[in-house]
Short mmCIF file of C-alpha atoms in Angstrom, two decimals:
data_model
loop_
_atom_site.label_atom_id
_atom_site.label_comp_id
_atom_site.label_asym_id
_atom_site.label_seq_id
_atom_site.Cartn_x
_atom_site.Cartn_y
_atom_site.Cartn_z
CA MET A 29 -0.02 -0.03 0.01
CA THR A 30 1.28 3.50 -0.91
CA PHE A 31 0.37 6.83 0.65
CA ARG A 32 0.59 10.20 -0.57
CA LYS A 33 3.88 11.92 0.86
CA LYS A 34 4.10 15.55 1.89
CA GLY A 35 5.23 17.81 -1.05
CA SER A 36 4.03 15.32 -3.83
CA LYS A 37 1.62 16.34 -6.55
CA ASN A 38 -1.99 15.65 -5.69
CA PRO A 39 -3.60 13.06 -8.34
CA PRO A 40 -6.81 14.14 -9.97
CA LEU A 41 -9.98 14.05 -7.98
CA LEU A 42 -11.90 10.51 -8.21
CA SER A 43 -8.96 8.96 -10.33
CA LEU A 44 -7.72 5.46 -9.39
CA GLU A 45 -4.51 7.02 -7.77
CA PHE A 46 -6.59 9.22 -5.50
CA ILE A 47 -8.90 6.48 -4.36
CA LEU A 48 -5.93 4.20 -3.55
CA GLN A 49 -4.18 6.98 -1.60
CA ASN A 50 -7.25 7.93 0.36
CA HIS A 51 -9.31 4.77 0.55
CA ALA A 52 -8.89 4.66 4.37
CA ASP A 53 -10.62 7.91 4.63
CA PHE A 54 -13.50 6.83 2.48
CA VAL A 55 -13.98 3.63 4.39
CA ALA A 56 -13.79 5.51 7.63
CA CYS A 57 -16.61 7.68 6.48
CA VAL A 58 -18.79 4.83 5.47
CA GLY A 59 -18.15 3.26 9.00
CA MET A 60 -19.27 6.55 10.73
CA PHE A 61 -22.77 6.19 9.05
CA PHE A 62 -23.53 3.13 10.87
CA VAL A 63 -22.13 4.45 14.15
CA LEU A 64 -24.02 7.80 13.82
CA GLY A 65 -27.19 5.73 12.87
CA LEU A 66 -27.20 4.54 16.66
CA MET A 67 -28.04 8.10 17.76
CA PHE A 68 -31.37 8.24 15.94
CA GLU A 69 -34.51 6.01 16.75
CA GLY A 70 -35.40 5.36 13.09
CA THR A 71 -31.95 3.90 12.21
CA ALA A 72 -30.83 2.61 15.45
CA GLU A 73 -32.46 -0.89 14.69
CA VAL A 74 -30.62 -1.23 11.37
CA SER A 75 -27.16 0.13 12.83
CA ILE A 76 -27.21 -2.23 15.61
CA VAL A 77 -27.17 -5.39 13.36
CA PHE A 78 -24.02 -4.13 11.86
CA ILE A 79 -22.06 -3.11 14.90
CA THR A 80 -23.33 -5.78 17.66
CA LEU A 81 -23.41 -9.40 17.55
CA GLN A 82 -26.59 -11.11 16.63
CA HIS A 83 -28.54 -14.36 17.05
CA GLY A 84 -28.25 -14.32 20.77
CA VAL A 85 -30.41 -16.68 23.04
CA THR A 86 -31.05 -16.38 26.77
CA PHE A 87 -30.97 -19.53 28.63
CA PRO A 88 -34.04 -20.38 30.73
CA ALA A 89 -33.70 -20.48 34.63
CA ALA A 90 -33.99 -24.20 34.88
CA GLU A 91 -31.49 -24.90 32.33
CA ALA A 92 -29.25 -22.34 33.56
CA GLU A 93 -29.18 -24.03 37.18
CA ALA A 94 -28.28 -27.23 35.47
CA GLU A 95 -25.12 -25.74 33.98
CA GLN A 96 -22.04 -24.93 35.71
CA ALA A 97 -21.76 -22.09 37.85
CA THR A 98 -19.22 -20.35 35.56
CA ALA A 99 -21.25 -21.08 32.44
CA PRO A 100 -22.88 -17.95 30.76
CA LYS A 101 -26.61 -17.58 30.56
CA PHE A 102 -26.52 -15.75 27.30
CA LEU A 103 -25.04 -17.58 24.16
CA TYR A 104 -24.98 -17.19 20.64
CA HIS A 105 -25.60 -19.08 17.32
CA TYR A 106 -24.75 -18.11 13.79
CA GLY A 107 -27.28 -16.71 11.20
CA ALA A 108 -27.77 -14.51 8.05
CA LYS A 109 -27.32 -11.34 10.17
CA ASP A 110 -23.81 -12.23 10.73
CA LEU A 111 -23.05 -11.17 7.29
CA ALA A 112 -23.65 -7.48 8.28
CA THR A 113 -21.55 -7.75 11.25
CA VAL A 114 -18.75 -9.34 9.13
CA PHE A 115 -19.13 -6.41 6.71
CA PHE A 116 -18.90 -3.63 9.39
CA TYR A 117 -15.75 -5.26 10.88
CA THR A 118 -14.15 -5.64 7.56
CA LEU A 119 -14.39 -1.76 7.31
CA VAL A 120 -12.86 -1.54 10.65
CA ALA A 121 -9.87 -3.93 9.62
CA ILE A 122 -9.22 -1.80 6.66
CA ILE A 123 -8.86 1.08 8.78
CA ILE A 124 -6.57 -0.47 11.15
CA HIS A 125 -4.57 -1.90 8.31
CA ALA A 126 -4.08 1.67 6.97
CA THR A 127 -3.32 3.04 10.31
CA ILE A 128 -0.20 0.46 10.94
CA GLN A 129 0.78 0.96 7.45
CA GLU A 130 1.27 4.73 7.67
CA TYR A 131 2.37 5.33 11.20
CA VAL A 132 4.54 2.31 11.65
CA LEU A 133 5.61 0.47 8.57
CA ASP A 134 6.09 3.48 6.23
CA ARG A 135 8.29 5.18 8.98
CA ILE A 136 10.38 2.11 9.11
CA ASN A 137 10.67 1.85 5.50
CA ARG A 138 11.93 5.35 5.16
CA ARG A 139 14.42 4.82 7.76
CA MET A 140 15.82 1.60 6.55
CA GLN A 141 15.60 2.52 2.78
CA PHE A 142 14.58 -0.86 1.46
CA PRO A 143 14.79 -1.53 -2.27
CA LYS A 144 11.51 -1.43 -4.23
CA GLN A 145 11.61 -5.14 -4.78
CA ARG A 146 11.50 -5.84 -1.00
CA GLN A 147 9.10 -3.19 -0.07
CA GLY A 148 5.95 -5.36 -0.69
CA LYS A 149 7.32 -8.25 1.20
CA PHE A 150 8.21 -6.01 4.11
CA TYR A 151 4.80 -4.53 4.21
CA GLU A 152 3.19 -8.05 3.94
CA SER A 153 5.30 -9.39 6.78
CA GLY A 154 4.69 -6.61 8.91
CA GLN A 155 0.94 -6.61 8.70
CA PHE A 156 0.81 -10.41 9.26
CA SER A 157 3.20 -10.18 12.01
CA VAL A 158 0.86 -7.80 14.04
CA PHE A 159 -2.10 -9.64 13.12
CA PHE A 160 -0.87 -13.14 14.18
CA LEU A 161 0.67 -11.88 17.35
CA VAL A 162 -2.74 -10.27 18.56
CA SER A 163 -4.75 -13.20 17.43
CA CYS A 164 -2.54 -15.61 19.24
CA ILE A 165 -2.74 -13.74 22.43
CA TRP A 166 -6.51 -13.25 22.06
CA GLY A 167 -7.06 -16.88 21.13
CA THR A 168 -5.12 -18.30 24.01
CA PHE A 169 -6.85 -16.29 26.51
CA ILE A 170 -9.99 -17.79 25.10
CA LEU A 171 -8.83 -21.31 25.36
CA VAL A 172 -7.78 -20.72 28.90
CA SER A 173 -10.97 -18.98 29.92
CA GLU A 174 -13.13 -21.72 28.62
CA ASN A 175 -11.01 -24.48 30.05
CA CYS A 176 -10.25 -26.03 26.73
CA LEU A 177 -6.63 -26.82 27.85
CA SER A 178 -7.62 -28.55 31.13
CA ASP A 179 -10.64 -30.55 29.69
CA LEU A 180 -9.66 -31.81 26.12
CA THR A 181 -12.98 -33.35 25.52
CA VAL A 182 -14.22 -29.72 24.85
CA LEU A 183 -12.20 -30.00 21.61
CA TRP A 184 -14.67 -32.41 19.88
CA LYS A 185 -17.89 -31.43 21.72
CA ALA A 186 -19.95 -28.49 20.65
CA HIS A 187 -21.35 -26.02 23.29
CA THR A 188 -24.72 -26.83 24.84
CA HIS A 189 -27.58 -26.79 22.29
CA ASN A 190 -24.78 -25.72 19.55
CA MET A 191 -24.27 -22.47 20.97
CA MET A 192 -21.15 -20.33 21.49
CA THR A 193 -19.97 -17.64 23.96
CA PHE A 194 -19.69 -13.98 23.19
CA GLN A 195 -15.96 -14.11 23.22
CA MET A 196 -15.81 -17.07 20.88
CA LYS A 197 -18.37 -15.58 18.35
CA PHE A 198 -16.68 -12.05 18.47
CA PHE A 199 -13.24 -13.71 17.76
CA TYR A 200 -14.55 -15.71 14.72
CA ILE A 201 -16.42 -12.61 13.48
CA SER A 202 -13.17 -10.73 13.62
CA GLN A 203 -11.09 -13.34 11.86
CA LEU A 204 -13.62 -13.55 9.05
CA ALA A 205 -13.75 -9.73 8.83
CA TYR A 206 -9.84 -9.61 8.49
CA TRP A 207 -9.47 -12.18 5.81
CA PHE A 208 -12.21 -10.55 4.00
CA HIS A 209 -10.34 -7.28 3.97
CA ALA A 210 -7.33 -8.76 2.61
CA PHE A 211 -9.15 -9.11 -0.84
CA PRO A 212 -9.57 -5.39 -1.61
CA GLU A 213 -6.07 -4.73 0.13
CA LEU A 214 -4.53 -6.84 -2.80
CA LEU A 215 -5.76 -3.71 -5.03
CA PHE A 216 -4.59 -1.17 -2.51
CA GLN A 217 -1.19 -2.71 -2.26
CA ARG A 218 -0.66 -2.77 -6.14
CA SER A 219 0.06 -6.44 -6.14
CA ARG A 220 1.95 -7.79 -9.09
CA PRO A 221 -0.04 -10.23 -11.38
CA GLN A 222 2.04 -12.89 -10.98
CA GLU A 223 1.70 -12.65 -7.03
CA LEU A 224 -2.01 -11.87 -7.11
CA SER A 225 -3.24 -15.52 -7.61
CA GLN A 226 -0.90 -16.78 -5.01
CA GLN A 227 -2.06 -14.32 -2.46
CA ALA A 228 -5.82 -14.84 -3.36
CA VAL A 229 -5.32 -18.61 -2.76
CA TYR A 230 -3.77 -17.87 0.56
CA VAL A 231 -6.42 -15.67 1.92
CA GLY A 232 -9.13 -17.96 0.52
CA LEU A 233 -7.87 -21.06 2.19
CA HIS A 234 -7.91 -19.25 5.61
CA LEU A 235 -11.54 -18.01 5.00
CA PHE A 236 -12.48 -21.54 4.05
CA HIS A 237 -11.05 -23.12 7.22
CA ILE A 238 -12.34 -20.44 9.62
CA ALA A 239 -15.72 -20.52 8.12
CA GLY A 240 -15.90 -24.12 8.23
CA ALA A 241 -14.99 -24.35 11.97
CA TYR A 242 -17.61 -21.70 12.47
CA LEU A 243 -20.51 -23.28 10.72
CA LEU A 244 -19.78 -26.71 12.07
CA TYR A 245 -19.74 -25.58 15.70
CA LEU A 246 -16.15 -26.80 15.83
CA ASN A 247 -15.16 -23.63 17.69
CA HIS A 248 -12.79 -24.99 20.11
CA LEU A 249 -11.11 -27.37 17.96
CA GLY A 250 -10.85 -24.86 15.09
CA LEU A 251 -9.47 -22.29 17.67
CA LEU A 252 -6.88 -24.67 18.81
CA LEU A 253 -5.70 -25.44 15.42
CA LEU A 254 -5.71 -21.74 14.39
CA MET A 255 -3.45 -20.80 17.39
CA MET A 256 -0.83 -23.41 16.36
CA HIS A 257 -0.99 -22.28 12.77
CA TYR A 258 -0.99 -18.60 13.68
CA PHE A 259 2.06 -19.09 15.96
CA VAL A 260 4.25 -20.62 13.22
CA GLU A 261 3.09 -18.00 10.84
CA PHE A 262 3.94 -15.49 13.31
CA LEU A 263 7.56 -16.82 13.48
CA SER A 264 7.76 -17.07 9.84
CA HIS A 265 6.93 -13.45 9.14
CA SER A 266 9.05 -12.23 12.09
CA CYS A 267 12.13 -14.00 10.50
CA ASP A 268 11.23 -12.39 7.29
CA LEU A 269 11.38 -8.90 8.88
CA PHE A 270 14.85 -9.73 10.50
CA TYR A 271 16.11 -10.89 7.14
CA PHE A 272 14.95 -7.73 5.48
CA SER A 273 16.88 -5.75 8.23
CA ASP A 274 20.00 -7.74 7.86
CA GLU A 275 20.76 -10.56 5.41
CA LYS A 276 22.95 -12.20 8.16
CA PHE A 277 19.96 -13.49 9.87
CA GLN A 278 19.46 -15.87 6.78
CA LYS A 279 22.22 -18.23 8.13
CA GLU A 280 19.79 -19.20 10.99
CA PHE A 281 17.28 -20.47 8.38
CA SER A 282 18.00 -24.16 9.19
CA LEU A 283 16.86 -23.78 12.76
CA TRP A 284 13.72 -21.94 11.78
CA ALA A 285 12.90 -24.56 9.20
CA ILE A 286 12.98 -27.17 12.01
CA VAL A 287 10.48 -25.11 14.03
CA PHE A 288 8.42 -24.68 10.98
CA ILE A 289 8.17 -28.28 10.06
CA LEU A 290 7.45 -29.31 13.70
CA GLY A 291 4.70 -26.84 13.96
CA ARG A 292 3.04 -28.16 10.99
CA LEU A 293 3.37 -31.94 12.12
CA VAL A 294 1.85 -31.04 15.44
CA THR A 295 -1.14 -29.43 13.85
CA LEU A 296 -1.66 -32.35 11.65
CA ILE A 297 -1.38 -34.76 14.45
CA VAL A 298 -3.87 -32.82 16.64
CA SER A 299 -6.29 -32.90 13.59
CA LEU A 300 -5.92 -36.68 12.85
CA ILE A 301 -6.28 -37.66 16.63
CA THR A 302 -9.26 -35.35 17.21
CA ALA A 303 -11.10 -36.11 13.89
CA GLY A 304 -10.16 -39.63 13.52
CA PHE A 305 -10.82 -41.05 16.89
CA GLN A 306 -13.43 -38.69 18.13
CA LEU A 307 -15.51 -36.81 15.78
CA ALA A 308 -16.42 -40.02 13.77
CA GLY A 309 -16.07 -42.34 16.72
CA GLY A 310 -18.14 -43.24 19.57
CA GLN A 311 -21.52 -43.97 17.93
CA ASN A 312 -23.77 -44.81 20.91
CA GLY A 313 -27.09 -44.22 19.53
CA ASN A 314 -28.04 -41.36 22.15
CA SER A 315 -29.69 -38.56 20.55
CA ASP A 316 -28.63 -36.10 23.20
CA ASP A 317 -25.01 -36.96 22.77
CA SER A 318 -25.19 -36.90 18.94
CA ALA A 319 -26.78 -33.48 19.33
CA GLU A 320 -24.01 -32.18 21.29
CA ASP A 321 -21.25 -33.98 19.56
CA VAL A 322 -20.13 -33.10 15.92
CA ASN A 323 -20.06 -36.74 15.22
CA VAL A 324 -20.58 -37.20 11.57
CA LEU A 325 -18.44 -38.39 8.71
CA ALA A 326 -18.70 -35.17 6.87
CA ALA A 327 -17.22 -33.19 9.80
CA LYS A 328 -14.17 -35.71 10.01
CA ILE A 329 -13.56 -35.49 6.14
CA ALA A 330 -13.99 -31.67 6.30
CA VAL A 331 -11.52 -31.17 9.18
CA LEU A 332 -8.95 -33.58 7.93
CA SER A 333 -8.96 -32.22 4.36
CA SER A 334 -8.91 -28.77 5.53
CA SER A 335 -5.88 -29.28 7.96
CA CYS A 336 -3.75 -31.19 5.41
CA SER A 337 -4.51 -28.94 2.44
CA ILE A 338 -3.61 -25.75 4.31
CA GLN A 339 -0.55 -27.26 5.81
CA ALA A 340 0.78 -28.55 2.52
CA TYR A 341 0.05 -25.32 0.60
CA VAL A 342 1.94 -23.25 3.43
CA THR A 343 4.94 -25.63 3.34
CA TRP A 344 5.03 -25.46 -0.28
CA ASN A 345 4.91 -21.59 -0.17
CA LEU A 346 7.99 -21.90 2.30
CA PHE A 347 9.95 -23.92 -0.19
CA ASN A 348 9.33 -21.59 -2.93
CA VAL A 349 10.25 -18.57 -1.02
CA GLN A 350 13.53 -19.96 0.16
CA LEU A 351 14.23 -21.12 -3.44
CA GLN A 352 13.73 -17.59 -4.64
CA ARG A 353 16.10 -16.23 -1.90
CA TRP A 354 18.86 -18.66 -3.06
CA MET A 355 18.60 -17.57 -6.41
CA GLU A 356 18.75 -13.86 -5.69
CA GLU A 357 21.86 -14.76 -3.62
CA ASP A 358 23.42 -16.62 -6.43
CA ALA A 359 22.67 -13.69 -8.94
CA PRO A 360 25.30 -11.27 -7.64
CA LEU A 361 28.01 -14.13 -7.62
CA GLN A 362 27.49 -14.78 -11.23
CA ALA A 363 27.36 -11.27 -12.45
CA PRO A 364 31.08 -10.38 -11.67
CA SER A 365 32.28 -13.47 -13.57
CA VAL A 366 30.20 -12.33 -16.64
CA LYS A 367 31.47 -8.89 -16.57
CA LYS A 368 35.08 -10.05 -16.24
CA LYS A 369 34.74 -12.16 -19.39
CA ARG A 370 33.17 -9.31 -21.24
CA ILE A 371 36.12 -6.92 -20.19
CA LYS A 372 38.71 -9.61 -21.08
CA GLY A 373 37.26 -10.12 -24.52
CA ARG A 374 37.04 -6.40 -24.95
CA PHE A 375 40.75 -6.02 -24.18
CA CYS A 376 41.57 -8.88 -26.41
CA ARG A 377 39.66 -7.19 -29.36
CA LYS A 378 41.44 -3.96 -28.74
CA GLY A 379 44.96 -5.59 -28.52
CA MET A 380 44.29 -7.22 -31.94
CA GLU A 381 43.27 -4.06 -33.35
CA ASN A 382 46.25 -2.29 -32.07
CA GLY A 383 48.52 -5.03 -33.40
CA VAL A 384 47.06 -4.93 -36.88
CA ALA A 385 47.54 -0.94 -36.82
CA THR A 386 51.19 -1.31 -35.94
CA SER A 387 51.86 -3.82 -38.49
CA ASN A 388 50.28 -1.58 -41.14
CA ARG A 389 52.48 1.19 -40.10
CA LEU A 390 55.61 -0.89 -40.42
CA LEU A 391 54.77 -2.07 -43.77
CA ASP A 392 54.30 1.71 -44.86
CA SER A 393 57.55 2.79 -43.40
CA PRO A 394 60.40 3.97 -45.89
CA GLN A 395 62.74 1.05 -45.00
CA MET A 396 60.08 -1.40 -46.04
CA ARG A 397 59.46 0.29 -49.26
CA LYS A 398 63.05 0.41 -50.15
CA GLU A 399 63.37 -3.30 -49.39
CA LYS A 400 60.31 -3.96 -51.78
CA SER A 401 61.87 -1.89 -54.72
CA SER A 402 65.17 -3.64 -54.53
#
């Protein structure tokens, strides 16, 4: 993403360049309409659908007493109104993205003076590092607060009556909003055509897996797998930032590759154990248990295929990025040898030309003329 620098010439009004430079201001104005709508009685009911979480259900007193003391009395399920909430928080994600870009990453770029071919990768790694770090902290807090780490059975059981808590639903809404905002950001960042398809697939895979866990009520399992995936991705983009600041950090790539592969293996193992032995096992014919457990073959296939596909794709991307870096490192080593050969050839040609000119001068000398006449 690029922003208008002070002193630069302003682009024409409503041109593509003008929209790209000021898109955050336009999005902020659209978001303010929804916020201002809360102040008026006629528009408050519409605005509240975009801003607050919808499809909440209050537990009856009898059922609330049967639950644990720490269980919430007000839970949520998903519905069509969630699309409006995701749209609003997509606008918020665009504004936050632009704020980090302008006040943090652009200042670092001006200070470090990265070459143009690295600026796009630097911006991408910087944005993803902030997002993955915040998501890991937030998701870990949810896992601890809902006792997912102490009671592992929660991972393959849906919440009571297929409901989710406020913090769980808000986390998934925020995740969907962030990955939806990544599609227009591809235009705002002026991504190159050869990178556009790869980045679109990367964003689409995250949307598919997060939406699948949200719609199948695999909230806790999806959150745990997402935290492991985000932690590895955070380390990956953090290493990229260090590499951009100083290429000597590239020597530690072997250690990072081990951590990367171990993180992918742990994610696959958790998916296989949970999906293979729990989601599709233990059919006891009890309708109540089957209502609470996502215990169907479709869920097993979805979880396994999703986990395997995204891990394989991300690992393949890592190998491609590293191969590209190796080629960039070999390029400057090959360039001087080619230049040396060219210089050597030029000197040889010049020497031959000088030799021919010297011999011609000797043949035209008076002494050679006398020898020829005699």
